[in-house]
Short mmCIF file of C-alpha atoms in Angstrom, two decimals:
data_model
loop_
_atom_site.label_atom_id
_atom_site.label_comp_id
_atom_site.label_asym_id
_atom_site.label_seq_id
_atom_site.Cartn_x
_atom_site.Cartn_y
_atom_site.Cartn_z
CA MET A 1 90.60 -28.64 -35.74
CA GLY A 2 90.59 -24.82 -36.11
CA LEU A 3 86.97 -25.06 -37.49
CA GLN A 4 85.82 -27.15 -34.76
CA LEU A 5 87.32 -24.84 -32.26
CA SER A 6 85.71 -21.75 -33.90
CA LEU A 7 82.31 -23.61 -33.85
CA LEU A 8 82.74 -24.45 -30.31
CA ILE A 9 83.42 -20.84 -29.20
CA SER A 10 80.47 -19.75 -31.35
CA ILE A 11 78.12 -22.11 -29.58
CA ILE A 12 79.41 -21.10 -26.00
CA PHE A 13 78.97 -17.44 -27.00
CA ALA A 14 75.60 -18.00 -28.33
CA PHE A 15 74.54 -19.94 -25.08
CA PHE A 16 75.55 -17.24 -22.76
CA ARG A 17 74.06 -14.64 -25.12
CA VAL A 18 70.77 -16.60 -24.99
CA LYS A 19 71.05 -16.98 -21.10
CA SER A 20 71.73 -13.20 -20.75
CA TRP A 21 68.79 -12.27 -22.95
CA ARG A 22 66.40 -14.65 -21.04
CA ARG A 23 67.64 -13.06 -17.68
CA GLU A 24 67.09 -9.56 -19.15
CA ARG A 25 63.51 -10.63 -20.23
CA THR A 26 62.68 -12.14 -16.74
CA LEU A 27 63.93 -8.97 -14.97
CA ARG A 28 61.68 -6.89 -17.31
CA GLU A 29 58.67 -9.06 -16.52
CA ILE A 30 59.17 -8.88 -12.84
CA ALA A 31 59.69 -5.09 -13.03
CA ILE A 32 56.33 -4.75 -15.08
CA GLU A 33 54.42 -7.00 -12.71
CA ASN A 34 55.33 -4.98 -9.68
CA GLY A 35 54.70 -1.57 -11.41
CA CYS A 36 58.50 -0.70 -11.36
CA LYS A 37 59.60 2.37 -13.40
CA SER A 38 63.04 3.69 -14.19
CA PRO A 39 64.29 6.66 -11.97
CA PRO A 40 66.18 9.56 -13.56
CA ARG A 41 69.44 8.61 -15.03
CA LEU A 42 72.69 10.67 -14.83
CA ILE A 43 73.77 11.33 -18.37
CA ASN A 44 77.30 10.14 -19.18
CA GLN A 45 79.43 12.14 -21.60
CA ARG A 46 82.09 9.48 -22.08
CA PRO A 47 82.06 5.74 -22.64
CA TRP A 48 81.71 3.51 -19.48
CA GLY A 49 80.92 6.45 -17.28
CA ILE A 50 84.51 7.38 -17.12
CA ASP A 51 83.54 11.13 -16.81
CA ARG A 52 81.73 10.02 -13.49
CA LEU A 53 84.88 8.74 -12.02
CA GLU A 54 86.80 11.89 -13.23
CA GLN A 55 84.06 14.03 -11.65
CA ILE A 56 84.50 12.15 -8.31
CA PHE A 57 88.28 12.29 -8.17
CA ARG A 58 88.27 15.95 -9.06
CA ALA A 59 85.79 16.80 -6.48
CA ASP A 60 87.61 14.85 -3.84
CA THR A 61 90.83 16.55 -4.80
CA GLU A 62 89.04 19.95 -4.36
CA SER A 63 87.47 18.92 -1.15
CA ARG A 64 84.00 19.19 -2.32
CA LEU A 65 82.80 15.68 -2.93
CA MET A 66 79.70 15.98 -0.80
CA ASP A 67 78.74 19.16 -2.73
CA LEU A 68 78.98 17.20 -6.00
CA PHE A 69 76.41 14.46 -4.78
CA LEU A 70 74.15 17.13 -3.37
CA PHE A 71 74.18 18.77 -6.82
CA HIS A 72 73.35 15.54 -8.48
CA PHE A 73 70.45 14.77 -6.28
CA ARG A 74 68.90 18.31 -6.47
CA LEU A 75 69.31 18.29 -10.25
CA TRP A 76 67.94 14.85 -11.09
CA GLY A 77 65.71 13.81 -8.17
CA THR A 78 65.77 11.91 -4.82
CA THR A 79 66.46 8.44 -6.43
CA LEU A 80 68.70 8.18 -9.53
CA GLU A 81 70.28 5.66 -11.80
CA GLN A 82 73.78 5.69 -13.23
CA LYS A 83 76.34 3.73 -15.22
CA PHE A 84 79.55 3.74 -13.36
CA LEU A 85 82.51 2.12 -15.04
CA GLY A 86 80.09 0.28 -17.25
CA THR A 87 78.11 -1.06 -14.26
CA GLN A 88 74.61 -0.08 -13.29
CA ALA A 89 74.18 1.49 -9.94
CA PHE A 90 71.49 3.69 -8.08
CA GLY A 91 71.62 6.30 -5.50
CA THR A 92 68.78 7.46 -3.08
CA ILE A 93 67.97 10.00 -0.39
CA GLU A 94 64.40 8.63 0.11
CA PRO A 95 63.58 7.60 3.72
CA ARG A 96 61.13 4.82 2.29
CA ASN A 97 63.99 3.27 0.43
CA LEU A 98 66.28 3.44 3.24
CA LYS A 99 63.80 1.75 5.50
CA ALA A 100 63.65 -1.07 3.00
CA ILE A 101 67.33 -1.36 2.56
CA LEU A 102 68.26 -1.09 6.21
CA SER A 103 65.31 -2.66 7.94
CA SER A 104 62.13 -4.09 6.17
CA LYS A 105 64.01 -5.85 3.38
CA PHE A 106 67.28 -6.23 5.30
CA GLU A 107 67.97 -9.78 4.12
CA ASP A 108 67.86 -8.48 0.46
CA TRP A 109 71.02 -6.56 0.90
CA GLY A 110 74.66 -6.93 1.71
CA LEU A 111 77.89 -5.15 1.93
CA GLY A 112 78.98 -5.98 -1.61
CA LEU A 113 82.83 -5.83 -2.02
CA ARG A 114 83.43 -4.24 1.34
CA PHE A 115 85.20 -7.17 2.81
CA GLU A 116 87.57 -7.36 -0.27
CA VAL A 117 88.15 -3.63 -0.16
CA MET A 118 88.78 -3.27 3.64
CA ALA A 119 90.02 -6.75 4.65
CA PRO A 120 93.72 -6.03 4.47
CA PHE A 121 93.24 -3.26 7.15
CA PHE A 122 90.06 -4.25 8.97
CA GLY A 123 90.19 -8.02 8.86
CA ARG A 124 86.99 -9.96 9.53
CA GLY A 125 85.03 -7.84 11.94
CA ILE A 126 81.59 -6.22 12.59
CA PHE A 127 82.03 -3.58 9.65
CA THR A 128 83.22 -5.89 6.95
CA GLU A 129 81.09 -8.98 7.47
CA ASP A 130 77.54 -10.01 6.33
CA GLY A 131 75.11 -12.82 7.24
CA LEU A 132 75.76 -15.18 10.24
CA ALA A 133 79.43 -13.91 10.65
CA TRP A 134 78.14 -10.32 11.14
CA LYS A 135 75.42 -11.48 13.60
CA THR A 136 78.03 -13.28 15.53
CA SER A 137 80.26 -10.30 15.72
CA ARG A 138 77.42 -8.00 16.78
CA GLU A 139 76.25 -10.34 19.50
CA LEU A 140 79.91 -10.42 20.75
CA LEU A 141 80.25 -6.74 20.86
CA ARG A 142 76.89 -5.58 21.94
CA PRO A 143 77.22 -6.21 25.74
CA GLN A 144 80.41 -4.21 25.76
CA PHE A 145 78.60 -0.97 25.09
CA THR A 146 76.09 -0.85 27.81
CA HIS A 147 76.13 2.67 29.26
CA ARG A 148 76.76 1.53 32.80
CA GLN A 149 80.48 0.96 31.77
CA TYR A 150 80.92 4.76 31.27
CA GLU A 151 78.05 6.37 33.26
CA ASP A 152 80.48 8.18 35.56
CA CYS A 153 82.57 9.38 32.50
CA GLU A 154 85.77 8.32 34.04
CA VAL A 155 87.02 6.78 30.85
CA PHE A 156 86.98 10.27 29.26
CA ARG A 157 88.47 12.12 32.12
CA GLU A 158 92.16 11.44 31.89
CA SER A 159 92.55 12.18 28.18
CA THR A 160 90.33 15.23 28.39
CA ASP A 161 92.37 16.66 31.21
CA ALA A 162 95.54 16.07 29.19
CA LEU A 163 94.11 17.90 26.26
CA LEU A 164 92.77 20.76 28.36
CA ASN A 165 96.28 21.12 29.98
CA ILE A 166 97.98 21.17 26.57
CA LEU A 167 95.64 23.85 25.32
CA GLN A 168 96.01 25.80 28.60
CA THR A 169 99.92 26.14 28.03
CA HIS A 170 99.59 26.63 24.33
CA GLY A 171 97.34 29.84 24.43
CA GLY A 172 96.42 32.03 21.59
CA THR A 173 95.23 30.50 18.21
CA VAL A 174 95.26 26.72 17.88
CA ASP A 175 93.92 24.19 15.51
CA LEU A 176 91.69 21.78 17.57
CA GLN A 177 91.15 19.14 14.95
CA PRO A 178 94.53 17.20 15.31
CA HIS A 179 94.08 17.32 19.10
CA PHE A 180 90.68 15.83 18.93
CA PHE A 181 91.86 12.91 16.90
CA ALA A 182 94.62 12.39 19.43
CA LEU A 183 92.06 12.76 22.18
CA THR A 184 89.69 10.09 20.72
CA LEU A 185 92.57 7.73 19.96
CA ASP A 186 93.53 7.94 23.60
CA VAL A 187 89.95 7.53 24.85
CA SER A 188 89.30 4.59 22.61
CA THR A 189 92.39 2.76 23.48
CA ALA A 190 91.81 3.39 27.22
CA PHE A 191 88.30 1.94 26.86
CA LEU A 192 89.38 -1.01 24.81
CA PHE A 193 92.62 -1.88 26.49
CA GLY A 194 92.38 -0.54 29.92
CA GLU A 195 95.15 2.03 29.13
CA SER A 196 95.67 4.67 26.61
CA VAL A 197 98.47 4.86 24.11
CA GLY A 198 99.24 8.28 25.41
CA SER A 199 99.04 10.36 22.31
CA LEU A 200 98.29 13.59 24.40
CA THR A 201 100.16 12.88 27.64
CA GLY A 202 103.48 12.53 25.92
CA SER A 203 103.99 9.04 27.23
CA THR A 204 103.58 7.49 23.77
CA ALA A 205 106.35 5.47 22.44
CA LYS A 206 107.75 5.55 18.89
CA ASP A 207 105.84 2.38 18.26
CA ALA A 208 102.60 4.15 19.13
CA ALA A 209 103.47 7.15 17.03
CA ASP A 210 104.14 4.85 14.11
CA PHE A 211 100.86 3.19 14.70
CA ALA A 212 98.92 6.35 14.65
CA THR A 213 100.58 7.38 11.33
CA ALA A 214 99.97 3.91 9.73
CA PHE A 215 96.46 4.01 11.02
CA ASN A 216 95.88 7.20 8.91
CA VAL A 217 97.75 5.89 5.84
CA ALA A 218 95.76 2.62 5.78
CA GLN A 219 92.42 4.45 6.10
CA ASP A 220 93.23 6.67 3.24
CA TYR A 221 94.03 3.70 0.98
CA VAL A 222 90.74 2.06 1.98
CA ALA A 223 88.75 5.15 1.24
CA LYS A 224 90.25 5.27 -2.22
CA ARG A 225 89.73 1.57 -2.82
CA MET A 226 86.05 2.07 -1.95
CA ARG A 227 85.49 4.69 -4.57
CA LEU A 228 86.72 2.44 -7.35
CA GLN A 229 84.25 -0.35 -6.66
CA ASP A 230 85.06 -3.30 -8.91
CA LEU A 231 88.47 -1.69 -9.67
CA TYR A 232 89.47 -1.45 -6.02
CA TRP A 233 92.49 -3.69 -6.61
CA VAL A 234 94.16 -0.96 -8.54
CA VAL A 235 94.86 0.92 -5.29
CA GLY A 236 97.24 -0.89 -2.98
CA GLY A 237 100.80 -1.75 -3.18
CA ALA A 238 103.74 -1.83 -0.58
CA LYS A 239 102.90 1.27 1.23
CA PHE A 240 99.36 0.01 1.97
CA ARG A 241 100.47 -3.40 3.02
CA LYS A 242 103.16 -1.89 5.34
CA ALA A 243 100.67 0.41 6.93
CA CYS A 244 98.30 -2.50 7.51
CA GLY A 245 101.09 -4.49 8.99
CA THR A 246 102.12 -1.83 11.25
CA VAL A 247 98.57 -1.40 12.71
CA HIS A 248 98.25 -5.19 13.06
CA SER A 249 101.58 -5.67 14.89
CA PHE A 250 100.89 -2.76 17.32
CA ALA A 251 97.40 -4.00 18.09
CA ASP A 252 98.86 -7.49 18.74
CA PHE A 253 101.45 -6.02 20.99
CA ILE A 254 98.93 -4.00 23.02
CA ILE A 255 96.55 -7.02 23.21
CA ASP A 256 99.28 -9.36 24.35
CA LYS A 257 100.58 -6.79 26.94
CA ASN A 258 97.07 -6.11 28.38
CA LEU A 259 95.89 -9.79 28.57
CA SER A 260 99.08 -10.64 30.58
CA ALA A 261 98.51 -12.00 34.18
CA GLY A 262 100.23 -9.10 35.68
CA ARG A 263 98.22 -6.47 33.79
CA LYS A 264 94.90 -8.14 34.65
CA GLU A 265 95.95 -8.20 38.47
CA GLU A 266 96.63 -4.39 38.24
CA ARG A 267 93.16 -3.59 36.91
CA ALA A 268 91.29 -6.15 39.08
CA GLY A 269 87.60 -5.22 39.56
CA LYS A 270 87.78 -2.45 36.73
CA TYR A 271 85.75 -2.98 33.61
CA VAL A 272 88.00 -3.28 30.60
CA PHE A 273 86.49 -3.98 27.05
CA LEU A 274 89.43 -6.27 26.04
CA ASP A 275 89.20 -8.52 28.97
CA SER A 276 85.40 -9.07 28.54
CA LEU A 277 85.80 -9.56 24.65
CA ALA A 278 88.74 -11.95 24.95
CA LYS A 279 86.64 -14.33 27.14
CA ALA A 280 84.12 -14.73 24.34
CA CYS A 281 86.64 -14.60 21.52
CA PRO A 282 89.72 -16.99 22.07
CA ASP A 283 91.12 -16.60 18.43
CA ARG A 284 93.62 -13.87 18.66
CA ARG A 285 93.46 -12.85 15.05
CA VAL A 286 89.68 -12.46 15.21
CA LEU A 287 90.12 -10.58 18.46
CA ARG A 288 92.59 -8.19 16.89
CA SER A 289 90.13 -7.56 13.93
CA GLN A 290 87.13 -6.76 15.99
CA ILE A 291 89.42 -4.38 18.15
CA ILE A 292 90.71 -2.47 15.00
CA ASN A 293 87.12 -2.28 13.76
CA ILE A 294 86.01 -0.57 16.96
CA LEU A 295 89.09 1.42 17.17
CA VAL A 296 88.42 3.03 13.82
CA ALA A 297 84.82 3.79 14.61
CA GLY A 298 85.63 4.99 18.07
CA ARG A 299 88.48 7.40 17.07
CA ASP A 300 87.31 9.03 13.71
CA THR A 301 83.68 9.49 13.97
CA THR A 302 83.76 11.12 17.48
CA ALA A 303 86.68 13.20 16.50
CA CYS A 304 84.79 14.60 13.53
CA LEU A 305 81.71 15.18 15.74
CA ILE A 306 83.64 17.25 18.27
CA THR A 307 85.71 19.17 15.52
CA TRP A 308 82.46 20.15 13.52
CA THR A 309 80.83 21.16 16.82
CA LEU A 310 83.41 23.57 17.84
CA PHE A 311 83.84 24.67 14.13
CA LEU A 312 80.11 25.68 14.22
CA LEU A 313 80.00 27.03 17.65
CA VAL A 314 82.69 29.75 17.14
CA ARG A 315 81.06 30.83 13.92
CA HIS A 316 77.58 31.15 15.65
CA PRO A 317 78.13 33.23 18.76
CA ARG A 318 74.37 33.06 19.76
CA VAL A 319 74.31 29.38 19.86
CA LEU A 320 77.58 29.23 21.74
CA GLY A 321 76.29 31.78 24.35
CA LYS A 322 73.12 29.99 24.77
CA LEU A 323 75.00 26.61 25.37
CA LYS A 324 77.47 28.32 27.83
CA GLU A 325 74.53 29.50 29.89
CA GLU A 326 72.90 26.12 30.02
CA ILE A 327 76.23 24.55 31.27
CA LYS A 328 76.61 27.32 33.88
CA ALA A 329 73.09 26.80 35.04
CA THR A 330 73.16 23.07 35.01
CA ILE A 331 76.68 22.20 36.51
CA GLY A 332 78.65 25.51 36.72
CA GLU A 333 82.17 24.75 37.08
CA ASP A 334 81.66 21.18 38.54
CA THR A 335 83.98 18.81 36.59
CA GLU A 336 82.39 15.57 38.20
CA ILE A 337 80.15 15.09 35.17
CA SER A 338 77.96 11.98 34.60
CA ARG A 339 76.35 10.82 31.51
CA THR A 340 72.99 11.49 33.14
CA LYS A 341 73.94 15.06 33.77
CA LEU A 342 74.91 15.39 30.10
CA LYS A 343 71.64 13.99 28.99
CA ASP A 344 69.80 16.39 31.01
CA MET A 345 71.27 19.44 29.15
CA SER A 346 68.65 19.67 26.46
CA TYR A 347 70.23 22.46 24.41
CA LEU A 348 73.64 20.53 24.36
CA GLN A 349 71.77 17.51 23.01
CA VAL A 350 70.06 19.38 20.09
CA VAL A 351 73.32 21.12 19.35
CA LEU A 352 75.03 17.77 18.80
CA LYS A 353 71.99 16.61 16.85
CA GLU A 354 72.08 19.59 14.56
CA VAL A 355 75.89 19.13 14.08
CA LEU A 356 75.20 15.52 13.03
CA ARG A 357 72.52 16.65 10.78
CA LEU A 358 74.78 18.96 8.73
CA TYR A 359 77.92 16.87 9.18
CA PRO A 360 77.12 13.23 9.70
CA SER A 361 80.45 11.50 10.41
CA VAL A 362 79.81 8.80 7.69
CA PRO A 363 77.94 11.01 5.08
CA VAL A 364 77.71 8.28 2.35
CA ASN A 365 77.04 4.62 2.60
CA SER A 366 75.99 1.76 0.23
CA ARG A 367 74.50 -1.66 0.07
CA THR A 368 74.43 -4.29 -2.72
CA ALA A 369 71.45 -6.34 -3.57
CA VAL A 370 72.10 -10.09 -2.87
CA ARG A 371 68.92 -11.05 -4.73
CA ASP A 372 66.35 -9.17 -7.05
CA THR A 373 64.53 -6.72 -5.04
CA ILE A 374 62.58 -3.52 -5.16
CA LEU A 375 62.96 0.05 -3.82
CA PRO A 376 59.52 1.37 -2.77
CA VAL A 377 59.67 4.87 -4.54
CA GLY A 378 61.70 6.81 -6.99
CA GLY A 379 60.80 5.77 -10.50
CA GLY A 380 58.49 7.16 -13.13
CA PRO A 381 57.85 10.78 -14.08
CA ASP A 382 56.42 11.57 -10.63
CA LEU A 383 59.29 9.71 -8.87
CA GLN A 384 56.71 7.79 -6.91
CA SER A 385 56.82 4.31 -8.60
CA PRO A 386 58.84 1.42 -7.29
CA VAL A 387 62.20 0.85 -8.66
CA PHE A 388 63.49 -2.63 -9.70
CA VAL A 389 67.03 -3.52 -8.49
CA PRO A 390 68.48 -6.71 -9.91
CA LYS A 391 70.90 -8.93 -7.91
CA GLY A 392 74.36 -7.59 -7.59
CA THR A 393 73.40 -3.92 -8.03
CA ALA A 394 74.79 -1.45 -5.59
CA VAL A 395 72.69 1.39 -4.07
CA ALA A 396 74.48 4.33 -2.46
CA TYR A 397 72.73 6.58 -0.08
CA SER A 398 73.66 9.97 0.81
CA VAL A 399 72.77 10.93 4.46
CA TYR A 400 74.55 14.27 4.01
CA THR A 401 72.19 15.23 1.22
CA MET A 402 69.13 13.76 2.86
CA HIS A 403 69.81 15.83 6.01
CA ARG A 404 69.72 19.05 3.98
CA ARG A 405 66.34 18.55 2.32
CA PRO A 406 64.13 21.52 2.69
CA ASP A 407 60.95 19.53 2.41
CA PHE A 408 62.10 17.78 5.62
CA TYR A 409 63.93 20.38 7.66
CA GLY A 410 62.53 23.61 6.42
CA MET A 411 63.69 26.29 4.02
CA ASP A 412 66.52 27.10 6.35
CA ALA A 413 67.84 23.59 6.20
CA GLU A 414 71.36 24.77 5.08
CA LEU A 415 71.75 26.79 8.18
CA PHE A 416 72.99 25.75 11.65
CA ARG A 417 70.02 26.30 13.94
CA PRO A 418 69.70 23.75 16.83
CA GLU A 419 66.18 25.17 17.87
CA ARG A 420 64.61 23.35 14.75
CA TRP A 421 64.79 20.22 16.95
CA GLU A 422 62.46 21.97 19.45
CA GLU A 423 59.94 23.01 16.81
CA ALA A 424 57.59 21.21 14.38
CA MET A 425 59.54 20.18 11.18
CA PRO A 426 57.94 19.18 7.89
CA MET A 427 59.70 15.76 8.33
CA ASN A 428 57.57 14.95 11.31
CA ASP A 429 54.38 15.13 9.31
CA ASP A 430 55.08 11.64 7.98
CA SER A 431 56.15 8.76 10.36
CA ILE A 432 58.44 7.05 7.76
CA ASN A 433 60.23 10.31 7.23
CA ALA A 434 60.40 11.17 10.75
CA ARG A 435 62.02 7.77 11.58
CA TRP A 436 64.30 7.25 8.46
CA GLY A 437 64.98 11.02 7.41
CA TYR A 438 67.62 11.40 10.03
CA LEU A 439 70.32 8.75 10.08
CA PRO A 440 73.58 9.93 11.56
CA PHE A 441 74.32 6.49 13.02
CA ASN A 442 72.62 4.33 10.35
CA GLY A 443 69.41 2.37 11.12
CA GLY A 444 67.84 -1.01 11.35
CA PRO A 445 69.80 -4.09 12.63
CA ARG A 446 73.06 -2.48 11.70
CA ILE A 447 72.52 0.67 13.73
CA CYS A 448 75.79 1.82 15.39
CA LEU A 449 76.51 0.01 18.58
CA GLY A 450 78.70 2.80 19.92
CA MET A 451 76.22 5.71 19.27
CA ASP A 452 75.59 6.53 22.91
CA PHE A 453 79.27 6.12 23.80
CA GLY A 454 80.30 8.54 21.04
CA LEU A 455 77.43 11.03 21.97
CA THR A 456 78.36 11.03 25.61
CA GLU A 457 82.23 11.48 24.89
CA ALA A 458 81.45 14.31 22.54
CA ALA A 459 79.15 16.00 25.13
CA TYR A 460 81.65 15.59 27.93
CA VAL A 461 84.57 17.13 25.99
CA VAL A 462 82.64 20.17 24.67
CA VAL A 463 81.35 20.82 28.08
CA ARG A 464 84.84 20.53 29.67
CA LEU A 465 86.34 22.53 27.06
CA LEU A 466 83.87 25.37 27.53
CA GLN A 467 84.26 25.20 31.34
CA ARG A 468 88.00 25.74 30.90
CA PHE A 469 87.94 28.19 28.11
CA PRO A 470 84.68 30.19 28.34
CA ASN A 471 85.98 33.06 26.14
CA LEU A 472 86.57 30.66 23.14
CA ALA A 473 86.15 32.43 20.01
CA LEU A 474 86.69 32.58 16.22
CA PRO A 475 90.15 34.14 15.30
CA VAL A 476 89.80 37.35 13.50
CA SER A 477 91.85 35.99 10.64
CA GLU A 478 89.41 33.13 10.03
CA LYS A 479 86.76 33.34 7.38
CA VAL A 480 83.07 32.89 7.93
CA GLU A 481 81.45 30.99 4.96
CA LEU A 482 78.01 29.56 4.37
CA VAL A 483 77.50 26.20 6.07
CA GLY A 484 78.51 23.43 3.64
CA VAL A 485 80.83 25.61 1.56
CA GLU A 486 83.89 24.98 3.58
CA LYS A 487 86.33 22.29 2.26
CA GLN A 488 85.63 18.83 3.40
CA THR A 489 88.03 15.76 3.40
CA MET A 490 86.50 12.36 2.88
CA THR A 491 88.27 9.32 4.13
CA LEU A 492 86.06 6.80 5.83
CA VAL A 493 84.58 9.85 7.54
CA MET A 494 84.15 13.55 6.77
CA SER A 495 86.64 15.94 8.41
CA SER A 496 87.40 19.67 7.98
CA THR A 497 90.06 20.14 5.30
CA GLU A 498 91.42 23.35 6.93
CA GLY A 499 90.91 22.13 10.54
CA CYS A 500 89.11 24.08 13.34
CA ARG A 501 91.05 27.09 14.43
CA VAL A 502 89.99 28.90 17.52
CA GLU A 503 91.21 31.65 19.83
CA LEU A 504 91.56 30.29 23.29
CA GLY A 505 90.44 32.25 26.32
CA SER A 506 90.20 31.62 30.07
CA SER A 507 88.01 32.80 32.84
#
């Protein structure tokens, strides 16, 4: 019996070994037929690429994760291969590859393990789903983001006024970053539910405060799970489950409250995202998941954009002065600001564009091949040959690093200089580089639905802040470092580790 069992095990092992060998041979043949060559490979110093994991967690602890990725690409090339926890993976900052991944070969790519990693918090929604489910989510949400819903900027007014009043009474030196996160949470909930959770007004209940805390805890866990890839399940536990449960319970409470007949009567004739979405999405659990998906994006990405904008402005007085002159010449002290007026401020728009170049809210993203596919460039000695990507292989792309390429943005690519967008840049000499070399909101079919909403909100807040505090400045005690050297915290977005401290001033 023991001999038979051993023989059976040997046969099974041999079968799978032969199958694996045939698969490898087939892949090599496909790669050769298409002229594919290997890109540069990061050299591991320890088995299974454990040293790579140690590097990532050490850099994250030291708030310099993006600097590590920037170093790797500059050292090895614009497309690279690595063995991470024993698994093959690729990284790229090549626009031609991003076009293939995000657009021209869109059907070859999926989100990989994103659903498994994020589902306890996000549920099934536009950021966690692939295929038909994703298409359904996108079609469900797309109509809600038409700019006519916020053309008059009223959805931003109450929360921004609350913030300005708080800052007015505060005086002196203040860290703006936590205020901006509270602001964008209030704006997002006002837009989604028809009423704000009141983080800034002081009307927030303990449940809402618990929600905000749990929201941050859950996001931190999700970010750690994403870095571990196949080992995501190592990070979790009771604290993570409790945080997710708190977020879900509060979201259910707000949804039920604001879909009640009485609440609907109160806001009759007023556009509310939740009302419109609920008509098309009767399943309450799915509705909650979609709301949480949008809430995460609406709060964090915009808060980071506004924070980095003020962080840079107070460190670049020339840019700040030029922006204040444009505001004065365009609208003066008028607080009745529309989206159209904000779009007409050309220097404001390039300031935001330059901030997003240097500090894209989502600086790193990834896709996983759902079938054998090919990246157009990155292989061979000249890095111009196609690269074969087997099914199941992940490709990460660092927008943060790509946005700092001197061959795209000039030799001063590391500097904050909004005027570059009004000049000829090397990137624009090639149509693909021009289209896919700047991706703060992703690209292709999955381009961010809330892009215009977020940009309008950020522009509105910056203008109102500079109207109220025209003498805003960098505190004497704050250091001025080279752009990109400051500490950065990575969760699902990239924020300033040390905040955004400013000296307030009034007219």
